[in-house]
Coordinates of C-alpha atoms and ligand atoms in Angstrom, one line a residue:
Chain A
X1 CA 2.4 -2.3 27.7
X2 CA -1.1 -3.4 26.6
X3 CA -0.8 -1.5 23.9
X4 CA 2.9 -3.5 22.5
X5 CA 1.4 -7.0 22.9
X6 CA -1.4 -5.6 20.7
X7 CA 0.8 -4.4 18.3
X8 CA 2.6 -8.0 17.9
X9 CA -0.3 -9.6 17.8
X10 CA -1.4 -7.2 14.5
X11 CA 2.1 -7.8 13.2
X12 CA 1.8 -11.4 13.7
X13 CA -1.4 -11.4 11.7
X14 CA -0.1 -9.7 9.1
X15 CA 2.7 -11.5 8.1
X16 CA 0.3 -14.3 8.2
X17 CA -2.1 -12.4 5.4
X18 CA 1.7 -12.0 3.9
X19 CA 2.7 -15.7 3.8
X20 CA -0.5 -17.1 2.6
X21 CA -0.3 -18.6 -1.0
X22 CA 0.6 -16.0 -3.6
X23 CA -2.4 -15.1 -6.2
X24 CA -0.1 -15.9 -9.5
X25 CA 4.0 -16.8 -9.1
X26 CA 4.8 -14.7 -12.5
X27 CA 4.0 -11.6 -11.3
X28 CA 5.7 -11.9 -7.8
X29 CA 8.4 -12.8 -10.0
X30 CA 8.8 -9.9 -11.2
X31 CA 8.2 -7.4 -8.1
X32 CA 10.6 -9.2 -6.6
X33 CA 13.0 -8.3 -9.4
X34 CA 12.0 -4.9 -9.2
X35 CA 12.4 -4.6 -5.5
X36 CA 15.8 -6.1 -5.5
X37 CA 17.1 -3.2 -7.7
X38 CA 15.0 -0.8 -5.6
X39 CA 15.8 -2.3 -1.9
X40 CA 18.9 -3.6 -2.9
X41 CA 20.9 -2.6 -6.1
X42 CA 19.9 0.8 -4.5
X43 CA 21.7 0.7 -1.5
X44 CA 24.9 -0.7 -2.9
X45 CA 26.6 2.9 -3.4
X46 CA 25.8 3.7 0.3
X47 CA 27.1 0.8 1.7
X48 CA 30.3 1.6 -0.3
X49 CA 31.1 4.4 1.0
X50 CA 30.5 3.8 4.7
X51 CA 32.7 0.7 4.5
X52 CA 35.7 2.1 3.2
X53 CA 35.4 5.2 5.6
X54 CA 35.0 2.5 8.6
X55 CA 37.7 -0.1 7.2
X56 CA 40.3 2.8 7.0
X57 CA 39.0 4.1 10.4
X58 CA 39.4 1.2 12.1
X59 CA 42.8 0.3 10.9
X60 CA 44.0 4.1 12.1
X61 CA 42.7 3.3 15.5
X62 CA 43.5 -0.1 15.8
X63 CA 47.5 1.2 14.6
X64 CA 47.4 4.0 17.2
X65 CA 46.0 2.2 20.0
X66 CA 48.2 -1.0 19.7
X67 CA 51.2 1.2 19.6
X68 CA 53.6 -1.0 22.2
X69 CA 56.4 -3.2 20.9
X70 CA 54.6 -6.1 22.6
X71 CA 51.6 -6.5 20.5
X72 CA 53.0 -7.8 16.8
X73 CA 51.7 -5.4 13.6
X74 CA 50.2 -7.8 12.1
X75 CA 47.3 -7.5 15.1
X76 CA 46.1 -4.6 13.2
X77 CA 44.9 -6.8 9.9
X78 CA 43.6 -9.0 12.2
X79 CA 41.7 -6.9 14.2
X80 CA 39.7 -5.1 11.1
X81 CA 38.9 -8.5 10.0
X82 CA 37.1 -9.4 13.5
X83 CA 35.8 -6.1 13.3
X84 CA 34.0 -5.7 10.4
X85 CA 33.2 -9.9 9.9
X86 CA 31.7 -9.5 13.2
X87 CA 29.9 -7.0 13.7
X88 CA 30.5 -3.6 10.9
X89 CA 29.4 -5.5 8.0
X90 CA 26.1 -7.1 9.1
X91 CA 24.8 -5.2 12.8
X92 CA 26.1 -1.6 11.7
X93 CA 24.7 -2.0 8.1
X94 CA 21.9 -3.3 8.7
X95 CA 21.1 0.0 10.9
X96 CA 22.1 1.9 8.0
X97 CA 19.9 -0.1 5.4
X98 CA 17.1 0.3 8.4
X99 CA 17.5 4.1 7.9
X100 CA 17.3 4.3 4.4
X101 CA 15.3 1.1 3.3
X102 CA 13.0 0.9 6.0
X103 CA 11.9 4.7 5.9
X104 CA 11.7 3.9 2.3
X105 CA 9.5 0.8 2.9
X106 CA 7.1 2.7 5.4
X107 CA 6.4 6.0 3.4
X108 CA 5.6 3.9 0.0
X109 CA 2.8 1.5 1.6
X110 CA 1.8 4.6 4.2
X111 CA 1.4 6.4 1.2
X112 CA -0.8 3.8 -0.7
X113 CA -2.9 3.2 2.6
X114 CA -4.2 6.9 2.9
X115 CA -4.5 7.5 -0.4
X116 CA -6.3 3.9 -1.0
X117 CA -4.4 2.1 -3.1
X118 CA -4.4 -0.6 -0.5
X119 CA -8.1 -0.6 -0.6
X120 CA -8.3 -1.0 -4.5
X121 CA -6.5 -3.4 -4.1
X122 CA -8.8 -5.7 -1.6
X123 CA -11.5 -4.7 -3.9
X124 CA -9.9 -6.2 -7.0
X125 CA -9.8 -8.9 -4.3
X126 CA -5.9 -9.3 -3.9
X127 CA -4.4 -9.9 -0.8
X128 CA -3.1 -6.6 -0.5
X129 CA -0.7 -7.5 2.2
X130 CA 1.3 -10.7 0.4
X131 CA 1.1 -8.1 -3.0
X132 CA 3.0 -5.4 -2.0
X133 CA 5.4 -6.7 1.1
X134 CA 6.2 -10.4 0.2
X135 CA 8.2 -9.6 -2.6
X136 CA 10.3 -7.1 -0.5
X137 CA 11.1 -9.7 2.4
X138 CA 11.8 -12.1 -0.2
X139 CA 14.2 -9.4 -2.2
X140 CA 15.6 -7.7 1.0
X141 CA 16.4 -11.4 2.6
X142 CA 18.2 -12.4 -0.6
X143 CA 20.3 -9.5 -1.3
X144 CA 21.4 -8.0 2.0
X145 CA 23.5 -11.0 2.3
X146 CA 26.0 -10.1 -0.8
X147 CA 25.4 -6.2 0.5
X148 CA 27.3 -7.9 3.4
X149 CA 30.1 -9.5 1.6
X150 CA 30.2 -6.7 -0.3
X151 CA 30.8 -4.5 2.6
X152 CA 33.3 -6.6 4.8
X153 CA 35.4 -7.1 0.5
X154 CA 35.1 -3.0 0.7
X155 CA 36.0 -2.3 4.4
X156 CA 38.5 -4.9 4.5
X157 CA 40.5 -3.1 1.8
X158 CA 40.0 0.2 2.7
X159 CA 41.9 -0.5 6.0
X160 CA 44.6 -1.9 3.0
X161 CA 44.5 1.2 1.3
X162 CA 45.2 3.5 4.1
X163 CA 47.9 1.3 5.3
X164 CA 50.0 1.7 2.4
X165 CA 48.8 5.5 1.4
X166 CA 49.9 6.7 5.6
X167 CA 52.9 4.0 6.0
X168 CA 51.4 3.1 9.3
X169 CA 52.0 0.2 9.3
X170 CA 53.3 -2.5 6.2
X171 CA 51.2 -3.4 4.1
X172 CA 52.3 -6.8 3.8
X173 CA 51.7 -7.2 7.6
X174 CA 48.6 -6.6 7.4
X175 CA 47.5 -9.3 4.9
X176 CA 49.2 -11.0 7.7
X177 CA 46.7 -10.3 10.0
X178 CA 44.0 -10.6 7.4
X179 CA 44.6 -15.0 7.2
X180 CA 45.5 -14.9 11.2
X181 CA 43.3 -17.7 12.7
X182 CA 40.5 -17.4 9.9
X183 CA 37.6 -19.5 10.6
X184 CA 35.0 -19.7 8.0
X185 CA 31.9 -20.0 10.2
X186 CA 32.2 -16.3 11.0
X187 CA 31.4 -15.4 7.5
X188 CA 28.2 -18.0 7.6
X189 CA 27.5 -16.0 11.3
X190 CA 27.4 -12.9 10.1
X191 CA 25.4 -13.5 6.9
X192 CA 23.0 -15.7 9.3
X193 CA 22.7 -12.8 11.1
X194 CA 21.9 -10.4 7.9
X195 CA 19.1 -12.7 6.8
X196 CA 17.2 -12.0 10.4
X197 CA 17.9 -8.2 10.3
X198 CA 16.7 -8.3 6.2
X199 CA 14.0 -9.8 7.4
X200 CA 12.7 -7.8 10.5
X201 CA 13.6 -4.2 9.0
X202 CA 11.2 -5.5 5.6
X203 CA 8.3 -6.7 7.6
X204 CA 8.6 -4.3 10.8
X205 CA 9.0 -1.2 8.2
X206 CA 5.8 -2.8 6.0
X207 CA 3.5 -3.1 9.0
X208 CA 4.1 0.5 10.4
X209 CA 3.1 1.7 6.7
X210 CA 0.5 -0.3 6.6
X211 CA -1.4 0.7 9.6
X212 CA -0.7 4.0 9.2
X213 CA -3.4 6.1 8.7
X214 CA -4.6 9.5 8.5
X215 CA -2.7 12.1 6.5
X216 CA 0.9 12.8 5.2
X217 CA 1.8 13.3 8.9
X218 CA 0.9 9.9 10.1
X219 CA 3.4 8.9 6.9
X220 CA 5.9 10.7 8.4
X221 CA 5.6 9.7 11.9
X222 CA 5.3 5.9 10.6
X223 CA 8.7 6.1 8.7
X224 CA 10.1 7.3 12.0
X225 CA 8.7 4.3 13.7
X226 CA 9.7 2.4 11.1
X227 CA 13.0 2.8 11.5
X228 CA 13.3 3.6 15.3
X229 CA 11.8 -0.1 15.9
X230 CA 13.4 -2.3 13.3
X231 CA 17.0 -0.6 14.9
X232 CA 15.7 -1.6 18.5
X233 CA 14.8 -5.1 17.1
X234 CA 18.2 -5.2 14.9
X235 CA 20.0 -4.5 18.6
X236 CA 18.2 -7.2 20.6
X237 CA 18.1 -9.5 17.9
X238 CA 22.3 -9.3 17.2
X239 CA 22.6 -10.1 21.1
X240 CA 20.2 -13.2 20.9
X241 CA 21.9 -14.5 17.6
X242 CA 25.6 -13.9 18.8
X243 CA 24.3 -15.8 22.1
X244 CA 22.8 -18.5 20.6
X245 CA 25.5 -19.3 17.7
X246 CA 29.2 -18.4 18.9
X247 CA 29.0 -19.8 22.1
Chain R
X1 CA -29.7 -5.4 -6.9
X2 CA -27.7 -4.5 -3.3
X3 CA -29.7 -4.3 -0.2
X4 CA -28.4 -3.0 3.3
X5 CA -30.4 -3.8 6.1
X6 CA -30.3 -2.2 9.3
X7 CA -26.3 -1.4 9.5
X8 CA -24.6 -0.3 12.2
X9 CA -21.1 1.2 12.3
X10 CA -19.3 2.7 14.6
X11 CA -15.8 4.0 15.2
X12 CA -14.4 3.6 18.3
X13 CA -17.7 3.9 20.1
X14 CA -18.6 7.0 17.4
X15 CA -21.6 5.6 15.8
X16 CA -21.1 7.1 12.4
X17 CA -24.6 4.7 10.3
X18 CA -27.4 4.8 12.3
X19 CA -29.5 1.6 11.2
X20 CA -29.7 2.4 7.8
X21 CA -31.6 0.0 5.4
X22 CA -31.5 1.1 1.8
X23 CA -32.1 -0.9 -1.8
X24 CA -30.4 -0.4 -4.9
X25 CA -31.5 -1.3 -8.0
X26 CA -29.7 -3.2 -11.2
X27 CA -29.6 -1.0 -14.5
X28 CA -29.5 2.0 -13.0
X29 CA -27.4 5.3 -11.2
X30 CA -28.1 5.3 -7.4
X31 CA -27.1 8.5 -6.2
X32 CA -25.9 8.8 -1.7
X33 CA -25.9 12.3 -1.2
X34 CA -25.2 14.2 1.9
X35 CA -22.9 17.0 3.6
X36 CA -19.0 16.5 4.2
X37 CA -18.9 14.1 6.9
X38 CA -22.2 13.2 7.1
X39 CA -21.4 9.0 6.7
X40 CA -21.4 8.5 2.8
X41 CA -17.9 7.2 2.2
X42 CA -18.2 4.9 5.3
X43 CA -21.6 3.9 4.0
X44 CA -20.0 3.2 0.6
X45 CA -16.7 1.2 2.0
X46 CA -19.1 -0.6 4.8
X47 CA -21.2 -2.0 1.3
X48 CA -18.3 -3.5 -0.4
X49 CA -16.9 -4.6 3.1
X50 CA -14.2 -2.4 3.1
X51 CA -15.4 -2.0 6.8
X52 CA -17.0 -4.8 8.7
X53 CA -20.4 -3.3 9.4
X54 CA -21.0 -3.9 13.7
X55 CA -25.0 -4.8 13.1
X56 CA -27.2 -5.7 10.1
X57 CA -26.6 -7.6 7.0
X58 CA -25.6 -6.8 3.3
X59 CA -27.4 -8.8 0.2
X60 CA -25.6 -8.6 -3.6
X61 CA -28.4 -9.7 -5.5
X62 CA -29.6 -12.7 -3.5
X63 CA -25.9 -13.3 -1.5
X64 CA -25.9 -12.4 1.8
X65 CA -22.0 -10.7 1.5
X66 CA -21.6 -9.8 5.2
X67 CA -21.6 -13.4 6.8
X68 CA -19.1 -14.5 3.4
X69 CA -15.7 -15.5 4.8
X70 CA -12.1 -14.1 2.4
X71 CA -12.6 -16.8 -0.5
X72 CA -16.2 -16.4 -0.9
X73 CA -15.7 -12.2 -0.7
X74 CA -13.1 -13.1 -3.5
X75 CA -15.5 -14.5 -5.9
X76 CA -18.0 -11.7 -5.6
X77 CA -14.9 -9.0 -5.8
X78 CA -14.7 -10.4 -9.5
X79 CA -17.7 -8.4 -10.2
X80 CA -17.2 -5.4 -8.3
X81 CA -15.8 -1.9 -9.9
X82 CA -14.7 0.8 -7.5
X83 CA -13.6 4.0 -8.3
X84 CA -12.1 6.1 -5.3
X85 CA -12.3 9.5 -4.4
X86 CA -8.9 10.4 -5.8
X87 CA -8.8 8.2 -7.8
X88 CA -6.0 5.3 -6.0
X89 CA -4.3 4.5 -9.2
X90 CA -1.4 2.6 -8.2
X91 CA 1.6 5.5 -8.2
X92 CA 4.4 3.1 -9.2
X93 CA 2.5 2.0 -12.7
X94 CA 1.6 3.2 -16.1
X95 CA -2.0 3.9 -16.7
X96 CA -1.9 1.2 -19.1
X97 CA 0.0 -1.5 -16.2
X98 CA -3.1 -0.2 -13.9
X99 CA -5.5 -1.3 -15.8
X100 CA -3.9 -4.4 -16.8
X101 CA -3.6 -5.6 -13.4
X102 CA -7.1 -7.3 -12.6
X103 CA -6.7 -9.0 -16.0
X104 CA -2.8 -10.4 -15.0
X105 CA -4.0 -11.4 -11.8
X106 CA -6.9 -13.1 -12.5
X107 CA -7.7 -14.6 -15.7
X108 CA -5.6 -16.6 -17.8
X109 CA -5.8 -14.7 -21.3
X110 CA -2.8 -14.2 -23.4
X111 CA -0.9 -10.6 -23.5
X112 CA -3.0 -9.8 -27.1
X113 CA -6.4 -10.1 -25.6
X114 CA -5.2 -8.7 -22.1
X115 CA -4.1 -5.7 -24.1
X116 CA -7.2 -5.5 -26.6
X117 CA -9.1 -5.2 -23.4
X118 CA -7.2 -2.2 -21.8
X119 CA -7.5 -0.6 -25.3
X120 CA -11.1 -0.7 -25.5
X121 CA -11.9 -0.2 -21.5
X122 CA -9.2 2.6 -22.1
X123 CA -10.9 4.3 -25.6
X124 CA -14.3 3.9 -24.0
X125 CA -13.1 6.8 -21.5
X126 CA -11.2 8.5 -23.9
X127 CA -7.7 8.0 -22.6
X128 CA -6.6 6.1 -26.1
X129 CA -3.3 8.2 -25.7
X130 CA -2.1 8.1 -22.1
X131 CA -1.4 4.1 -21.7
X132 CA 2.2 4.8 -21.0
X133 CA 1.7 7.7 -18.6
X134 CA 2.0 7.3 -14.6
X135 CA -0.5 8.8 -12.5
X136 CA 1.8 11.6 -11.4
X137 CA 1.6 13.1 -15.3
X138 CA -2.3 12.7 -15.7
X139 CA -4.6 16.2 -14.9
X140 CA -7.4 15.4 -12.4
X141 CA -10.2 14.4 -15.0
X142 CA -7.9 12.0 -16.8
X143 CA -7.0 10.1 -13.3
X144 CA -10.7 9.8 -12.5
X145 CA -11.2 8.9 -16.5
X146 CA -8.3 5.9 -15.7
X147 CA -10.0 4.7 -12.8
X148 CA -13.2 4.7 -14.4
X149 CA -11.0 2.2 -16.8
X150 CA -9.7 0.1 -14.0
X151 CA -13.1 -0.6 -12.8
X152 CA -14.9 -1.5 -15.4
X153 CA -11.8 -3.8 -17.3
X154 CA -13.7 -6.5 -15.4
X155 CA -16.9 -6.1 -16.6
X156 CA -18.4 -5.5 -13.3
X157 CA -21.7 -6.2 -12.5
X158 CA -21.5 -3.5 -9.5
X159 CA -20.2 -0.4 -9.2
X160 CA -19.3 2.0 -6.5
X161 CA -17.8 5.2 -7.5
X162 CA -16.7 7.5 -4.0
X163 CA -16.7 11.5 -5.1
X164 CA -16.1 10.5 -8.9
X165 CA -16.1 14.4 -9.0
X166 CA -14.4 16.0 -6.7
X167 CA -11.6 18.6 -7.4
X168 CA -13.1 18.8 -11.0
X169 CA -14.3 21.7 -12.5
X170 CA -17.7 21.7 -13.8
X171 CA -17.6 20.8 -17.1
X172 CA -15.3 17.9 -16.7
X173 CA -17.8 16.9 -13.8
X174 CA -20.4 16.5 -16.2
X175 CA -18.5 14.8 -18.4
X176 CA -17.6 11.6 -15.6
X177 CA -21.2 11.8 -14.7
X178 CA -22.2 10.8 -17.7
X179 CA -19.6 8.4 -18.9
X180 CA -20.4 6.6 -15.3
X181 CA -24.5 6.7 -16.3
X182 CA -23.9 5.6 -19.8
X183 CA -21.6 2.9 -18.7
X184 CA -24.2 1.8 -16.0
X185 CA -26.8 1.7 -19.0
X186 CA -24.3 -0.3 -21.7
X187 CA -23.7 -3.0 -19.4
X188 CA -26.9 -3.0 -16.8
X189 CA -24.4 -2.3 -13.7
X190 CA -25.9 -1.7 -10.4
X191 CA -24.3 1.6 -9.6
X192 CA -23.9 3.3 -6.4
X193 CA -22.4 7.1 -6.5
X194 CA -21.7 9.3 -3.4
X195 CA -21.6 12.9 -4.2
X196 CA -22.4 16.0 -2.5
X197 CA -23.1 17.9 -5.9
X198 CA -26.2 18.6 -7.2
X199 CA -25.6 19.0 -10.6
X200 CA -24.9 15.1 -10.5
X201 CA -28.2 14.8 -9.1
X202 CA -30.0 16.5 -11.5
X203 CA -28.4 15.2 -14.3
X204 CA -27.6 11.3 -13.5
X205 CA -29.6 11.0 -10.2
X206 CA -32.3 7.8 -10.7
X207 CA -32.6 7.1 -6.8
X208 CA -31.3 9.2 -4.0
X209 CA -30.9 8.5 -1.0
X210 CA -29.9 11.4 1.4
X211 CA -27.6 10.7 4.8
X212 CA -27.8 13.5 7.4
X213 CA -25.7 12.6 10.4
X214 CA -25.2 9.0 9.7
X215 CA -29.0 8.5 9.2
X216 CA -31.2 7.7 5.9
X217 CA -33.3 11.0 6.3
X218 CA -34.8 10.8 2.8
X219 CA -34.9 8.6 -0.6
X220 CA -36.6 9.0 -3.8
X221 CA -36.1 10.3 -7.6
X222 CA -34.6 13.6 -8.3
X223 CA -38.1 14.7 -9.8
X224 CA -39.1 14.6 -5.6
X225 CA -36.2 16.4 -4.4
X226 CA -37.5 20.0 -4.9
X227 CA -40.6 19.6 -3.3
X228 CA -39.8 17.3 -0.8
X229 CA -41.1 18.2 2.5
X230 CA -37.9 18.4 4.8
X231 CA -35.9 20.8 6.1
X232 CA -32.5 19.6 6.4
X233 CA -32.9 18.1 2.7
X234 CA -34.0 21.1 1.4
X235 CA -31.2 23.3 3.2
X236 CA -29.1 20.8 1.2
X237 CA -30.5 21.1 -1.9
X238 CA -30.8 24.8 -2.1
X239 CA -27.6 25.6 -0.2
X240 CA -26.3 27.4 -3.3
X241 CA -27.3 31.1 -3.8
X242 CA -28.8 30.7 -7.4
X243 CA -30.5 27.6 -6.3
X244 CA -31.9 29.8 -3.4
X245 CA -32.8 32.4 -5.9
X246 CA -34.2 29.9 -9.0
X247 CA -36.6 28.4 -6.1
X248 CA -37.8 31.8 -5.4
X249 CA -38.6 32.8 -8.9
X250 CA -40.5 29.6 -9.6
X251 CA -42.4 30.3 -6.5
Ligands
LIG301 N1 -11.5 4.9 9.8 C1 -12.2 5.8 10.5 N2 -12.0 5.9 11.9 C2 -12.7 6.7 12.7 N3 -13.6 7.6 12.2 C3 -13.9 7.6 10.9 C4 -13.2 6.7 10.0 N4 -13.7 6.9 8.8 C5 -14.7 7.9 8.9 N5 -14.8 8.3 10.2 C6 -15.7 9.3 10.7 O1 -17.0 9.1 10.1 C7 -17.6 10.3 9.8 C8 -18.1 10.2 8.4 O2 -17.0 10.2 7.5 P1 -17.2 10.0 5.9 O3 -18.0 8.8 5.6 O4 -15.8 10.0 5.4 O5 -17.9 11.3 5.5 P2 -18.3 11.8 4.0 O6 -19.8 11.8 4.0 O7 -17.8 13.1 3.8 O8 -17.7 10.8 3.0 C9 -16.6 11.4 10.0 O9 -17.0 12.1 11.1 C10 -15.3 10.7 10.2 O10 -14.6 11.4 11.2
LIG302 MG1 -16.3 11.0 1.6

């Protein structure tokens, strides 16, 4: 227990070293460029595919389980939508992006700490820390957004797709369902929610890599950490948000 | 000139420097030598503050660096050159983006003279044709050649080279040794080398300082090292076989 409150006090510190004033603005300029296409750009082809495999899943489901002559077909549109707005395209992601970003994140600044590139660093006298993981909060926070919209666009017509490829249901129907009671403010919710998550997987993943230290095992077990806490966070954090902005 | 004075460090209530107080001089190669494990590369970080030493104090020329807070350590970093043991050229950049950095980051020349500058740091170690190679595709002597670039693109006035040959064979040692001395001598550097190889001692040692367990247990020139009177030194020294056997013939 003593041992967690030390750890956020490190973490706190460090995203203090982070957010202290950047040496020169041209060259996180470009890092942050290169990270979007590395953090982001990157993870556009994974994201792809999961959402069209969920949208289409959920849709089946949905179909089968609201089998009854009571519930209207058009439920089924409606229900994806919720679905993936809610929850699919910004919690579930982001635990994907945790798993492939954040074990990124952690084995590239583990790596650089044991084999001291980190400490080159400090002695060329650049804040090491605001270097190497400010400009991948800054590109993760930016672009995991549009990864979002990107995901519930993708999701939203795989369930489309598979409507009209199986006949489960009518097509037409379903774009019924798809502008049934549609409030903007979910959209802004779940990208408000994206923004956190972007947030806590980049710095959470930087500080296990950081303080890692040791040999290519420590890297290893950091990456692990790296993404086993930043889904715990992800998890607590969707609660508090959802809590504290749809009700 | 850099001047410990009583340091103190310990690792989680390991004390690895035992009060050590040591001088090093401007112009010339100071050589730490001592066994795997013995303290050097803690000795060597502790200097440039790398680690915060627990007792004792740290002078760069007449600045007393370990009471400096992060802005005034800044300054002084301007002027510090270190090379690492292997090597810590940043994996994600050229050679050429490597040494470039310190110049992008802190001074405001134009791209021309930032790039005449990593051409001559560059030529000066013989590396004229690798500027758009990543550290990945370089052999062992040509990363520690690199570094050697890095740290000097600067113009240091100290530098502190960890193991500068380690993992190279002989003849490529030699060749870093010297490139290090002659460097030291071009531009009157204060240079600090750890190495536990003592061909580097008898060909660029100027002052050595031998660690044994964390302690200073000797210091002198390389001209007093094989008649030095001391037993753990000497077991160092003449740990090879053909030492062993070129001590018995001149006896
Ligand atoms: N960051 C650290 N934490 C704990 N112990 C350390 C650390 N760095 C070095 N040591 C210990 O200090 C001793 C000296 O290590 P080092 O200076 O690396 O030896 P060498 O002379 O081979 O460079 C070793 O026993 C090592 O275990
Ligand atoms: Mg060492």
């Amino acid at each position: 227990m003593l041992k967690l409150f030390e750890s956020i006090g490190e973490y706190v510190l460090l995203m203090q070293k982070v957010f202290s004033r950047p040496e020169k603005m041209a060259i996180y300029r470009r890092r942050i460029m290169h990270e979007m296409e590395a953090l982001g750009l990157n993870s556009i082809g994974l994201t792809a595919i999961i959402s069209v495999f969920i949208g289409c899943a959920v849709t089946l489901q949905m179909a089968i389980t609201l089998e009854s002559p009571f519930i209207p077909k058009f439920m089924i549109g409606y229900a994806t939508r919720e679905v993936m707005i809610l929850e699919f395209s910004s919690t579930v992601v982001a635990l994907i992006l945790a798993g492939k970003v954040g074990s990124n994140i952690a084995s590239e600044i583990g790596t650089m700490r044991i084999t001291e590139q980190i400490d080159a660093l400090e002695i060329m006298g650049v804040n090491s820390a605001s270097y190497l993981i400010l400009p991948k909060i800054v590109a993760t926070v930016f672009f995991f957004p549009f990864l979002a919209i990107f995901s519930m666009l993708i999701g939203i017509s795989g369930g489309y797709g598979i409507a009209e490829l199986t006949g489960i249901m009518n097509p037409v129907e379903y774009i019924d369902g798809l502008r049934y009671c549609f409030y903007p403010d979910e959209i802004t919710y779940a990208l408000t929610k994206m923004v956190f998550f972007a947030f806590f997987i980049t710095s959470i993943s930087a500080y296990c890599g950081y303080y890692a230290k040791g040999n290519s095992l420590e890297v290893g077990k950091a990456s692990t950490k790296a993404v086993v806490i930043s889904s715990i966070v992800i998890m607590i954090c969707n609660l508090v948000l959802t809590q504290i902005i749809r009700t | 000139m850099i001047k410990a004075q009583n340091i103190v460090k310990s690792f989680e209530g390991r004390t690895v420097l035992k009060d050590i107080s040591v001088e090093f001089g401007t112009g010339q190669t100071n050589l730490i030598i001592g066994r795997s494990g013995s303290g050097k590369t803690v000795l060597l970080k502790s200097l440039v503050g790398l680690h915060e030493v627990d007792e004792g104090s740290i002078f760069y020329d007449d600045v007393c660096f370990s009471t400096l807070d992060f802005r005034a350590r800044k300054a002084i970093r301007k002027h510090v050159g270190m090379i690492f043991q292997g090597g810590a050229l940043l994996d994600a950049s050229t050679v050429e983006e490597n040494v470039k950095l310190p110049l992008d980051l802190f001074t405001e020349q134009s791209e021309e003279e930032k790039r005449e500058r990593v051409n001559l740091c560059l030529k000066r170690v013989n590396m004229e044709h690798a500027h758009h190679l990543y550290p990945s595709e370089l052999s062992g002597g040509m990363v520690k050649r690199a570094a050697i670039a890095r740290a000097i693109v600067m113009n240091p006035r100290y530098l502190f080279c960890d193991e500068p040959n380690s993992g190279l064979d002989p003849q490529t040692s030699i060749v870093i040794d010297n490139l290090i001395s002659d460097i030291t001598k071009e531009y009157n550097i204060t240079t600090i080398i750890n190495t536990h190889d003592m061909n580097s001692v008898m060909e660029i040692g100027e002052k050595i300082v031998f660690i044994y367990e964390g302690e200073k247990w000797w210091e002198g020139s390389k001209d007093d090292i094989l008649h030095a009177d001391n037993r753990e030194l000497a077991d160092f020294v003449f740990a090879s076989a053909m030492a062993k056997r070129a001590k018995a013939a001149v006896k």
